[in-house]
Amino acid sequence: MRLNLKIWRQAGPRAAGRLVDYAASGVSPDMSFLEMLDVVNEDLIKRGEDAIAFDSDCREGICGMCSLVVNGVPHGPDRGTTVCQLHMRRFKDGDSITIEPWRAKAFPIVKDLVVDRSAFDRIIASGGYVSINVGGAPDGNTIPIPKGVSETAMDSAACIGCGACVAACKNASAHLFMGAKISHLALLPQGQQERHQRVVAMIEQADAEGFGSCSNEGECEAVCPKEIPISNIARMTREYVRAVLTASK
Ligand code: SF4
Ligand code: FES
């Protein structure tokens, strides 16, 4: 396959960026999207040019590192799929593909297609652990949890922290990410300790990082590679209201 690529190049956080045209040839339909970019980079390096910077780690849809907007869609055209799991057979010979980084104030560009997502780490750190001494690990069956509850908590825990929900949202809201993180703890008995402090601290941290608010657009759910439903946002809102009302009593 031969493809016409338009790729965002930006030398550094303060440099001006622009879309640059590249012709990619010798692309196999069996390659992943990131392998196709590896081939483009090998050609650039052979020519003595600067390789295109992009993030990846597991390339198996697990780590959440890959973060490309493909033809305007975070993670590209396949639903429930990270861009590292997107394959070139999804495209046709001669196609034009535009590749851009996540765009959000809270995710500043580091270089080319790489953005700084440490804001997510700070949100997790602000409320993401239980600080009281709970003793040794109990046997698995000493805390019975209804199957439906454990399944729902597990579905929320599937969030890989990629940030596509932020990139897709016109408000650059992190509500789906936070809703998933808060839900998976709030649903389980082990997460009841410091439940109220956790939701308040995480929402305050997200505001401080510059993420926007939620206006129920649903774009986040549509692009989430783990298909986290927006019901997680509703649960987070209920958790927040409960925490604020409890504090005011
Ligand atoms: S909610 Fe989905 S899109 Fe958002 S960070 Fe988690 S996995 Fe990525
Ligand atoms: S590189 Fe790990 S999820 Fe894509």
PDB file of C-alpha atoms in Angstrom, residues 79 168-169 176 214-224 230 233:
ATOM      1  CA  ARG A  79     -14.587   1.405  18.093  1.00  0.00           C
ATOM      2  CA  ALA A 168     -12.568  13.862  22.029  1.00  0.00           C
ATOM      3  CA  CYS A 169     -14.438  16.255  24.326  1.00  0.00           C
ATOM      4  CA  LEU A 176     -15.032   9.816  32.019  1.00  0.00           C
ATOM      5  CA  CYS A 214     -18.953  17.853  31.334  1.00  0.00           C
ATOM      6  CA  SER A 215     -21.913  18.883  29.151  1.00  0.00           C
ATOM      7  CA  ASN A 216     -23.085  15.332  28.348  1.00  0.00           C
ATOM      8  CA  GLU A 217     -21.848  15.279  24.741  1.00  0.00           C
ATOM      9  CA  GLY A 218     -21.037  11.537  24.881  1.00  0.00           C
ATOM     10  CA  GLU A 219     -17.970  11.920  22.648  1.00  0.00           C
ATOM     11  CA  CYS A 220     -15.814  10.412  25.403  1.00  0.00           C
ATOM     12  CA  GLU A 221     -17.791   7.171  25.497  1.00  0.00           C
ATOM     13  CA  ALA A 222     -17.724   6.941  21.678  1.00  0.00           C
ATOM     14  CA  VAL A 223     -13.914   6.961  21.464  1.00  0.00           C
ATOM     15  CA  CYS A 224     -13.007   5.137  24.683  1.00  0.00           C
ATOM     16  CA  ILE A 230     -20.878   7.570  30.672  1.00  0.00           C
ATOM     17  CA  ILE A 233     -19.849  10.115  35.141  1.00  0.00           C
TER      18      ILE A 233
END
